[in-house]
PDB file of C-alpha atoms and ligand atoms in Angstrom:
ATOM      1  CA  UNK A   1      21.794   6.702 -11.404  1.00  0.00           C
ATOM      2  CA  UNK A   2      18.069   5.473 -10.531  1.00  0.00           C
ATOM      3  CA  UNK A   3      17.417   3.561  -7.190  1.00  0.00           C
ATOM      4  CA  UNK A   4      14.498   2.168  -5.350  1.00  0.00           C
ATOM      5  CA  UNK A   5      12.710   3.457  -2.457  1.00  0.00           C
ATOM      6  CA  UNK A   6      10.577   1.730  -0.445  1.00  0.00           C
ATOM      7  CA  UNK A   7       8.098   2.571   1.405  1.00  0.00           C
ATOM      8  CA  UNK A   8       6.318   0.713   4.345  1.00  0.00           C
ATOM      9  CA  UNK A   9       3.480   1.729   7.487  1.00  0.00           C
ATOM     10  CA  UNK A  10       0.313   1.160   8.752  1.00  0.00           C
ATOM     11  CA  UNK A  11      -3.048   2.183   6.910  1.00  0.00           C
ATOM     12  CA  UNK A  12      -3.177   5.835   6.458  1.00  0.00           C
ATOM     13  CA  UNK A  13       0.017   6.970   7.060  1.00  0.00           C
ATOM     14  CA  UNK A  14       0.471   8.981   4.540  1.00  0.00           C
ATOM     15  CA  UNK A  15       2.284   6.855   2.441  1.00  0.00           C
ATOM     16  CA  UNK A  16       0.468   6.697  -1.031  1.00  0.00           C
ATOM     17  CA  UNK A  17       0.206  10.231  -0.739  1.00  0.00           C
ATOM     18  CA  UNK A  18       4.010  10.608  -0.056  1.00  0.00           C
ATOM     19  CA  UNK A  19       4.920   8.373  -2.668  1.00  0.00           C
ATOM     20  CA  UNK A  20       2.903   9.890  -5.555  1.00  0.00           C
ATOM     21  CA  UNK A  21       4.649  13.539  -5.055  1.00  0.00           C
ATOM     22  CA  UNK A  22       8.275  11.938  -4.342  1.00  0.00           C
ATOM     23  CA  UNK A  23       7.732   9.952  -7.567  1.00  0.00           C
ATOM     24  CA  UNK A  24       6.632  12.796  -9.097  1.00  0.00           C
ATOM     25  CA  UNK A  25       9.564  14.630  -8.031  1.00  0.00           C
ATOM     26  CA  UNK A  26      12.166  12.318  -9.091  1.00  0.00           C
ATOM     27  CA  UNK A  27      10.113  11.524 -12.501  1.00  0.00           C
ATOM     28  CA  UNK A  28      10.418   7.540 -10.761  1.00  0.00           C
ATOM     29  CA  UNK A  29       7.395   5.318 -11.582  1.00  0.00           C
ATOM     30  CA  UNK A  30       5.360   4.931  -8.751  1.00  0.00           C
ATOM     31  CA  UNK A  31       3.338   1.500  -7.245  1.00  0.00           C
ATOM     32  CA  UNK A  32       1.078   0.455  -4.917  1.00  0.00           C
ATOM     33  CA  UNK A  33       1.217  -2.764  -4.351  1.00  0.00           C
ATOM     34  CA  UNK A  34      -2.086  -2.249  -1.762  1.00  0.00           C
ATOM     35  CA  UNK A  35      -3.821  -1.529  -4.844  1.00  0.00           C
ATOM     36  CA  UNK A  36      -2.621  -5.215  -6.027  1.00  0.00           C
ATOM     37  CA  UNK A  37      -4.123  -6.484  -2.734  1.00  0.00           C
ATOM     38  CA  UNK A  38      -7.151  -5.075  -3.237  1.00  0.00           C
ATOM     39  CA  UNK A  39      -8.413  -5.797  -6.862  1.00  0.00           C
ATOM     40  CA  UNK A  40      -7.916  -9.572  -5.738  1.00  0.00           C
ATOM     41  CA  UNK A  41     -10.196  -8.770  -2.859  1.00  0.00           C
ATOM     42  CA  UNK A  42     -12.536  -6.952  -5.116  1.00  0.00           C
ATOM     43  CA  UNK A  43     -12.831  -9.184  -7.295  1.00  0.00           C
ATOM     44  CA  UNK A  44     -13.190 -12.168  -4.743  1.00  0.00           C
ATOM     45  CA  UNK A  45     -15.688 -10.064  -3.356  1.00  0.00           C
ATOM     46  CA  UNK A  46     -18.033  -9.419  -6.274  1.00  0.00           C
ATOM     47  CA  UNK A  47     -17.115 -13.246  -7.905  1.00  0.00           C
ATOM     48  CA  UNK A  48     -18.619 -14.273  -4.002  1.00  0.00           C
ATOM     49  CA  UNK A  49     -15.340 -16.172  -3.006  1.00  0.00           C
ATOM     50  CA  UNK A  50     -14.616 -17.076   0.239  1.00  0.00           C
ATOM     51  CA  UNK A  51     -11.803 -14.553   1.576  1.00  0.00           C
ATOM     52  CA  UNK A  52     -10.236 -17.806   3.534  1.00  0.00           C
ATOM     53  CA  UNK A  53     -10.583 -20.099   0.702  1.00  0.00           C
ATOM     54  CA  UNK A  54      -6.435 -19.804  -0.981  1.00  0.00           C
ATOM     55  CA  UNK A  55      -6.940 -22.736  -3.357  1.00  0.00           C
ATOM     56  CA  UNK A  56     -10.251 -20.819  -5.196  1.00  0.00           C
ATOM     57  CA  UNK A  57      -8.037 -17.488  -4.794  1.00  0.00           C
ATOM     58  CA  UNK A  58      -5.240 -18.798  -6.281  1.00  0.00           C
ATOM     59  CA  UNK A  59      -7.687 -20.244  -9.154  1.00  0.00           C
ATOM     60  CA  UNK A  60      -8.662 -16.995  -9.917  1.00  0.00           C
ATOM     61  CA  UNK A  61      -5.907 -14.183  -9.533  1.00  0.00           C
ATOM     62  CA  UNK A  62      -4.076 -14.795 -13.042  1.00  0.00           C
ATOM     63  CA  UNK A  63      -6.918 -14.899 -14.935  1.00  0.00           C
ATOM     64  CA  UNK A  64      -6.821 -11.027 -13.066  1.00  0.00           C
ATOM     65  CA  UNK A  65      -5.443  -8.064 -15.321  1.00  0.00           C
ATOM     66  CA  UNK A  66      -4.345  -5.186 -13.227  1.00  0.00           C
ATOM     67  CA  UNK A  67      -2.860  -1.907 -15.015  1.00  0.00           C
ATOM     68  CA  UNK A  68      -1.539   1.216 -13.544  1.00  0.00           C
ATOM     69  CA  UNK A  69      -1.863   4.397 -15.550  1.00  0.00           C
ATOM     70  CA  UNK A  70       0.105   7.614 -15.072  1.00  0.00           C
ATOM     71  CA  UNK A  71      -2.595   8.878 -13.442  1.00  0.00           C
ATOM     72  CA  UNK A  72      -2.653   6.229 -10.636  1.00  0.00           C
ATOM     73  CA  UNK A  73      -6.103   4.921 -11.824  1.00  0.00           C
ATOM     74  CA  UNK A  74      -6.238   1.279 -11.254  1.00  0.00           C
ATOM     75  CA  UNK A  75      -8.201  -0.828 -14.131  1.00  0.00           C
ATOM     76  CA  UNK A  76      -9.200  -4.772 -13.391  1.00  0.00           C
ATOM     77  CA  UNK A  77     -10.080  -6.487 -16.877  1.00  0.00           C
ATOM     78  CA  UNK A  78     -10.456  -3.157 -18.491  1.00  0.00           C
ATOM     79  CA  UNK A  79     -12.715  -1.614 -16.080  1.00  0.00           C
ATOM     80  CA  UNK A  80     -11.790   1.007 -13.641  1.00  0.00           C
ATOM     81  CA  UNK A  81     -11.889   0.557 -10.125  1.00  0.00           C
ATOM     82  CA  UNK A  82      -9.878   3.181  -8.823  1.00  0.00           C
ATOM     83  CA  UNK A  83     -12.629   4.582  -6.604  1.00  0.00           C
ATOM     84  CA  UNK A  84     -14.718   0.925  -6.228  1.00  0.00           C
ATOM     85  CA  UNK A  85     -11.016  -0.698  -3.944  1.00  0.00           C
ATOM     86  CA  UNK A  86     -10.988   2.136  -1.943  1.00  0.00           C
ATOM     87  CA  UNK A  87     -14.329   1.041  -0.408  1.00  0.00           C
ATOM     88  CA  UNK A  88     -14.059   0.228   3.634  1.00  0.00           C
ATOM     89  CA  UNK A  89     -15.151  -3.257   2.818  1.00  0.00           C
ATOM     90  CA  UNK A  90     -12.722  -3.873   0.464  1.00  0.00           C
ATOM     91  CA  UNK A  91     -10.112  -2.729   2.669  1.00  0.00           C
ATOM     92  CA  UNK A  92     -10.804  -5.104   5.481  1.00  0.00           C
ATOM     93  CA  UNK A  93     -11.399  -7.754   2.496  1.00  0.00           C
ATOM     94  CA  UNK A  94      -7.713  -6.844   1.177  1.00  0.00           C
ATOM     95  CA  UNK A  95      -6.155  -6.807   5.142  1.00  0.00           C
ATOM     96  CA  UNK A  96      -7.804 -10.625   4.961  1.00  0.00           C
ATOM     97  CA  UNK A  97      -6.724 -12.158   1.449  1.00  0.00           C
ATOM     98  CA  UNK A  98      -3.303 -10.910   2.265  1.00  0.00           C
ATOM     99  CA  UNK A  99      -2.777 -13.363   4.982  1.00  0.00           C
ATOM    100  CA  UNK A 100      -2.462 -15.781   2.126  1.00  0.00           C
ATOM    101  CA  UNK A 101       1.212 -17.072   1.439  1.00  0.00           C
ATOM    102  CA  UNK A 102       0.646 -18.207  -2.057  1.00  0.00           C
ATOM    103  CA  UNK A 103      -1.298 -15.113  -2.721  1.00  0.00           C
ATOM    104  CA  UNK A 104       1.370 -12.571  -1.238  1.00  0.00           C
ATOM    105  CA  UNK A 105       4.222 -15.022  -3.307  1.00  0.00           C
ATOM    106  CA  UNK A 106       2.053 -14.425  -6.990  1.00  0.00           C
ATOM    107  CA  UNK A 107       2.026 -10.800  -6.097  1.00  0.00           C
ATOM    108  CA  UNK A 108       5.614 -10.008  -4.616  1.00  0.00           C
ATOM    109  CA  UNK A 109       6.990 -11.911  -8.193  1.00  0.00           C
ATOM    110  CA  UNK A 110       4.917  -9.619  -9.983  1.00  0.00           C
ATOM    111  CA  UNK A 111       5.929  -6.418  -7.960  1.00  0.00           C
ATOM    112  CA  UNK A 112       9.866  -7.464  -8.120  1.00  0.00           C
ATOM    113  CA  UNK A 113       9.515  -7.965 -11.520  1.00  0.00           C
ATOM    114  CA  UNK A 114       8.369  -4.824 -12.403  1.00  0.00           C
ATOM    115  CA  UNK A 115      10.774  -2.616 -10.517  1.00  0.00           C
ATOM    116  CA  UNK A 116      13.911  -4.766 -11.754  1.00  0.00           C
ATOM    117  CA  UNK A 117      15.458  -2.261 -13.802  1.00  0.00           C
ATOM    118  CA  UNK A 118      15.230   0.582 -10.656  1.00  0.00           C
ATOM    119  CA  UNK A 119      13.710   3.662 -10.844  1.00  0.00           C
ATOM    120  CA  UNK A 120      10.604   2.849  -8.813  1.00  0.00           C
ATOM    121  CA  UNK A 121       9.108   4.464  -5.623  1.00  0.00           C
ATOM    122  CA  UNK A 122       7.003   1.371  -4.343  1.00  0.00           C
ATOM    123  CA  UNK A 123       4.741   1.177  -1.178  1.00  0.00           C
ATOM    124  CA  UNK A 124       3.236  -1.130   0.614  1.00  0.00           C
ATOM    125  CA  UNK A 125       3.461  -3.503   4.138  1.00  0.00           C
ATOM    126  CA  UNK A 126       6.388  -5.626   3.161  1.00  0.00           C
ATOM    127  CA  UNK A 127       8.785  -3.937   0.525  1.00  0.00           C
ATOM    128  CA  UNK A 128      11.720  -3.291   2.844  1.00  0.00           C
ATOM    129  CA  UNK A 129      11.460  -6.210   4.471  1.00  0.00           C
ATOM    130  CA  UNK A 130      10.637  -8.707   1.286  1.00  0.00           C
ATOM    131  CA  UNK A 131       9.589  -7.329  -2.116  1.00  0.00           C
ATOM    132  CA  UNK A 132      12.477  -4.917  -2.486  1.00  0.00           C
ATOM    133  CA  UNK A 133      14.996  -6.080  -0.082  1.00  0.00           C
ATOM    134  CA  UNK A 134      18.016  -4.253  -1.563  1.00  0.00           C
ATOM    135  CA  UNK A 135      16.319  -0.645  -2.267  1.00  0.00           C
ATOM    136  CA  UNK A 136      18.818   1.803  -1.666  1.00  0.00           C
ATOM    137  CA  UNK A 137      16.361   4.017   0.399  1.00  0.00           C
ATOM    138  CA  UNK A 138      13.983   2.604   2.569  1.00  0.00           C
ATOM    139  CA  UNK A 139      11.216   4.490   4.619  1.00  0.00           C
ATOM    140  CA  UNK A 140       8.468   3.547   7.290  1.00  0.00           C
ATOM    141  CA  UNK A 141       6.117   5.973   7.616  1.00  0.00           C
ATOM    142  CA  UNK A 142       4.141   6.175  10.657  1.00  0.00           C
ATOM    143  CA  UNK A 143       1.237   8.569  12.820  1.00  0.00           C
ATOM    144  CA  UNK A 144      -1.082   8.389  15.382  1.00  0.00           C
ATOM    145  CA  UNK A 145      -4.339   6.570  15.051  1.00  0.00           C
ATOM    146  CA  UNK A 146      -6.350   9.663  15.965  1.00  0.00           C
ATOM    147  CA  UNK A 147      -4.387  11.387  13.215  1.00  0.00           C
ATOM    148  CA  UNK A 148      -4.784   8.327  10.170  1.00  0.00           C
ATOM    149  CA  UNK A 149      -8.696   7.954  11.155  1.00  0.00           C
ATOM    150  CA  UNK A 150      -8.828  11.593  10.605  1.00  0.00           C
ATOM    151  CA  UNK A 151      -7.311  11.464   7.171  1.00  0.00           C
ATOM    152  CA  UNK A 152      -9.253   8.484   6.234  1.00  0.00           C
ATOM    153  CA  UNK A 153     -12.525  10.931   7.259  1.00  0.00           C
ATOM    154  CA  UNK A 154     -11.125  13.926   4.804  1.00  0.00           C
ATOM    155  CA  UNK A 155     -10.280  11.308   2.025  1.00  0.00           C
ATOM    156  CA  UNK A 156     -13.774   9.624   1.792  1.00  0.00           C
ATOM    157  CA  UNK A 157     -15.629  13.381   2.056  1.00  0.00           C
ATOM    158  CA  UNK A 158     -14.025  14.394  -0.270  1.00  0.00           C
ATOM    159  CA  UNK A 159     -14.975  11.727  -2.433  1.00  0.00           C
ATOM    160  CA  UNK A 160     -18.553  12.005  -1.079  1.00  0.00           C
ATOM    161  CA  UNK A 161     -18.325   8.774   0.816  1.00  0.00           C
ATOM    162  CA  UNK A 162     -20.433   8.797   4.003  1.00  0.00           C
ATOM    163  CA  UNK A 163     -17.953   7.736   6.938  1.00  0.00           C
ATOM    164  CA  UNK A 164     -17.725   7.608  10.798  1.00  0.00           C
ATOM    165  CA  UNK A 165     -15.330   8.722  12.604  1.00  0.00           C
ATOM    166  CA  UNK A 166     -15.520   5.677  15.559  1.00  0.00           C
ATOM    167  CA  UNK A 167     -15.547   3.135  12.689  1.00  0.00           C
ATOM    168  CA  UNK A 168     -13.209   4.364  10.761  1.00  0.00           C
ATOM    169  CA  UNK A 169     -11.046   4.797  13.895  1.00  0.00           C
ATOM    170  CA  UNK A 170     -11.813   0.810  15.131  1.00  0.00           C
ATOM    171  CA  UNK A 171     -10.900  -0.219  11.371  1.00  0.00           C
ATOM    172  CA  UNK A 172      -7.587   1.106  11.379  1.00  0.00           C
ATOM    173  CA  UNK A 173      -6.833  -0.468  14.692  1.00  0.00           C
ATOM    174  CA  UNK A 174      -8.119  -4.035  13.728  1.00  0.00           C
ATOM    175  CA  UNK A 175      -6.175  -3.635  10.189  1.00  0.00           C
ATOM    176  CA  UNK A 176      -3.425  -2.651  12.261  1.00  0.00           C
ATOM    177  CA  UNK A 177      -3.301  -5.792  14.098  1.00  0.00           C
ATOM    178  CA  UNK A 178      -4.354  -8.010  10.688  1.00  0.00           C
ATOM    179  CA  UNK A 179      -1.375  -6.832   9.355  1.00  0.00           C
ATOM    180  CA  UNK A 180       1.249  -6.734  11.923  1.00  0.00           C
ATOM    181  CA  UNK A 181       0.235 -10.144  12.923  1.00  0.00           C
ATOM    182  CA  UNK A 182      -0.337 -12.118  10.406  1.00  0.00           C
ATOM    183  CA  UNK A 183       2.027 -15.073   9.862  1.00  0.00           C
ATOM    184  CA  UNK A 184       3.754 -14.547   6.628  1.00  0.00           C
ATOM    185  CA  UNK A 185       5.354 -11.188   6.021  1.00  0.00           C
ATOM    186  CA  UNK A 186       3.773  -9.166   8.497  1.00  0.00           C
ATOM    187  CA  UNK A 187       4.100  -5.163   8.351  1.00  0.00           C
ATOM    188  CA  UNK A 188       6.967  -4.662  10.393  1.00  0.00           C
ATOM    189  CA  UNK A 189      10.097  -1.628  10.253  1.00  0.00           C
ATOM    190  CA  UNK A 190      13.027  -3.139   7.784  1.00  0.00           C
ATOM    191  CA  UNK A 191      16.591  -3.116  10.224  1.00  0.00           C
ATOM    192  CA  UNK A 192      17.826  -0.163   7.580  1.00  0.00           C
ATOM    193  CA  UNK A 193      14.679   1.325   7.373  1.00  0.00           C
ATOM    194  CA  UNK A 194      14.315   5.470   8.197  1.00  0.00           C
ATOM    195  CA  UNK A 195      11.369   5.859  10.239  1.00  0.00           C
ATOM    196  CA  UNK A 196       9.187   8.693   9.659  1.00  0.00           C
ATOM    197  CA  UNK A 197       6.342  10.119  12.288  1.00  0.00           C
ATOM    198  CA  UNK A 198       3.962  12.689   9.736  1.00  0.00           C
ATOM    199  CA  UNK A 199       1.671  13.389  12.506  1.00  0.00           C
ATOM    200  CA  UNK A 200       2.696  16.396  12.604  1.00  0.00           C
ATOM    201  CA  UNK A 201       4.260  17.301   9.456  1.00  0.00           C
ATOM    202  CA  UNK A 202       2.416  17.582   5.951  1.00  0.00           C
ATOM    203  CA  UNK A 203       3.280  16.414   2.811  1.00  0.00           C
ATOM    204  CA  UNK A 204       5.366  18.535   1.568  1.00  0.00           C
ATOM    205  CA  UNK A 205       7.011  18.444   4.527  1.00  0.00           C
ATOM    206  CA  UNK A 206       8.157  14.831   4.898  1.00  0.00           C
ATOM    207  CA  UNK A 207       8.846  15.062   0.717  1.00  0.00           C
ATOM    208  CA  UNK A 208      11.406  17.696   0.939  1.00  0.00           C
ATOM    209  CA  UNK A 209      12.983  15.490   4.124  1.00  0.00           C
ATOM    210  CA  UNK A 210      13.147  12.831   2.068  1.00  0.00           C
ATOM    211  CA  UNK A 211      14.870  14.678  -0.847  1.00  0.00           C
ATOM    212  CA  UNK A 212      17.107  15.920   1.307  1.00  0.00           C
ATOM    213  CA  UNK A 213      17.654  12.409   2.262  1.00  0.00           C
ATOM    214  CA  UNK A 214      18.254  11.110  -1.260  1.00  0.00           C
ATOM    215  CA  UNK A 215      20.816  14.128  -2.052  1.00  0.00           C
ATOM    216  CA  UNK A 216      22.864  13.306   1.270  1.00  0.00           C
ATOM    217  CA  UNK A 217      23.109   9.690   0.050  1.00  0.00           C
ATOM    218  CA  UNK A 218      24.389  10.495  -3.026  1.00  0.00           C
ATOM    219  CA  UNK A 219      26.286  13.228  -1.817  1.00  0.00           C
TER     220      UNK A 219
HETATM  221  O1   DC B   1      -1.926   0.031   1.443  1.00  0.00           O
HETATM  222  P1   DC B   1      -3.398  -0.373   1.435  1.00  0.00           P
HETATM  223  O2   DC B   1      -4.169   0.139   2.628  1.00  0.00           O
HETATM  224  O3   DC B   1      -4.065  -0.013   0.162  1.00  0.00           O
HETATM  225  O4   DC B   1      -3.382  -1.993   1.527  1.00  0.00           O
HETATM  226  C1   DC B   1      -4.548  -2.766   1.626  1.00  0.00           C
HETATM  227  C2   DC B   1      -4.227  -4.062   2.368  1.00  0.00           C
HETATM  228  O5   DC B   1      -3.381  -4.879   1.546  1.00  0.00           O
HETATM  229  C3   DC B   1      -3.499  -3.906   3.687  1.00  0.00           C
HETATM  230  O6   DC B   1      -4.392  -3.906   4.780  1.00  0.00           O
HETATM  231  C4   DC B   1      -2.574  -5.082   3.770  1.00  0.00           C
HETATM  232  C5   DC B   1      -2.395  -5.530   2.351  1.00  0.00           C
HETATM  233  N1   DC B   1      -1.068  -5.230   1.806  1.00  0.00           N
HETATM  234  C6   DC B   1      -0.061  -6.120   2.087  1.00  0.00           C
HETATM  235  O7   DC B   1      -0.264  -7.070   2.833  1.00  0.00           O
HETATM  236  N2   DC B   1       1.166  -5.939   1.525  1.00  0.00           N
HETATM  237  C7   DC B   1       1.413  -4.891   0.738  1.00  0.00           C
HETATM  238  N3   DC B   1       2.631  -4.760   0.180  1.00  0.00           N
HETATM  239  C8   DC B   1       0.403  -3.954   0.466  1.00  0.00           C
HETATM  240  C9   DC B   1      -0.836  -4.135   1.038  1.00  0.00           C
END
């Protein structure tokens, strides 16, 4: 029988990365909802909306298509942004339209809707705690800041993105914050939640913990 797994942390915790390969694993369909998050903020962004304006957001996000392909490439209205949301300012444009309560409600609907029939590995800042509520396995990944700036470094070489390490590093800490304090649905650890620290561990790693984790549960 499928289930749901959840997956919650900060920024660059590993968690897309960890939820790819376990969805790949389990032949689960895999979201992430950041990805949501940030083609709003894209699109606010290059439409020239104000980021603290909800009404004008709300105007504009279901005139929004967002697909997912089985290759995790993102497409808004037909055109791929996979690479253009992963953009620094788009990140810190995504921490700030998520503050929005109407704009997280439109988005959680569409995320619960999607993973009704189970069978989903989702991740995000609030899927223990609101989207998926009832997943039978849920996970909070964490690491150290020094450790997440340094991933965030490899990820946007290897892209050829040009990135510092100090900014990267002060980033994370203010999205941190942004998202752990934000009124509605901050990122927090669900009470049933498994907390993970992949400082030290790599991804295939924390996978096969997790595995283990899923067979024990059934077991
Ligand atoms: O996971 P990410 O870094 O791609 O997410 C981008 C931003 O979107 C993040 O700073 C906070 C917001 N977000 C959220 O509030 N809730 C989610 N479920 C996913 C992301």
């Amino acid at each position: 029988m499928k289930i749901n797994i959840a997956i919650d942390g900060p920024s660059a915790a590993g968690k897309s990365t960890i939820a790819k390969k376990l969805a790949k694993e389990l032949q689960y369909a895999y979201l992430d909802t950041g990805a949501m998050y940030r083609c709003v903020a894209y699109q606010a962004l290059t439409s020239h909306l104000p980021l603290d304006n909800e009404e004008e957001l709300l105007h504009m996000i279901p005139t929004l298509q967002m697909q997912f392909d089985i290759h995790n490439h993102v497409f808004l209205n037909g055109e791929d942004v996979t690479d253009a949301i992963r953009d620094n300012e788009v990140s810190m444009a995504a921490s700030a339209i998520s503050t929005h309560q109407k704009v997280r409600e439109f988005l959680v609907h569409k995320q619960q809707c999607m993973a009704k029939d189970k069978g989903f590995v989702m991740d995000g800042r609030d899927i223990g705690t609101v989207v998926l509520k009832d997943a039978e396995l849920k996970l909070y990944l964490i690491a150290s800041v020094e450790e997440r700036s340094n991933r965030r470094i490899k990820e946007y070489l290897s892209k050829g993105i040009q990135a510092d390490y100090k900014s990267i590093y002060e980033d994370i800490i203010k999205r941190d914050f942004q998202d752990m304090n934000r009124e509605v649905s901050p990122l927090r650890k669900a009470d049933d939640a498994i907390e993970i620290d992949t400082s030290y561990m790599n991804v295939d790693e924390v996978v096969t913990y997790i595995l283990e984790l899923i067979s024990k549960r059934k077991g």
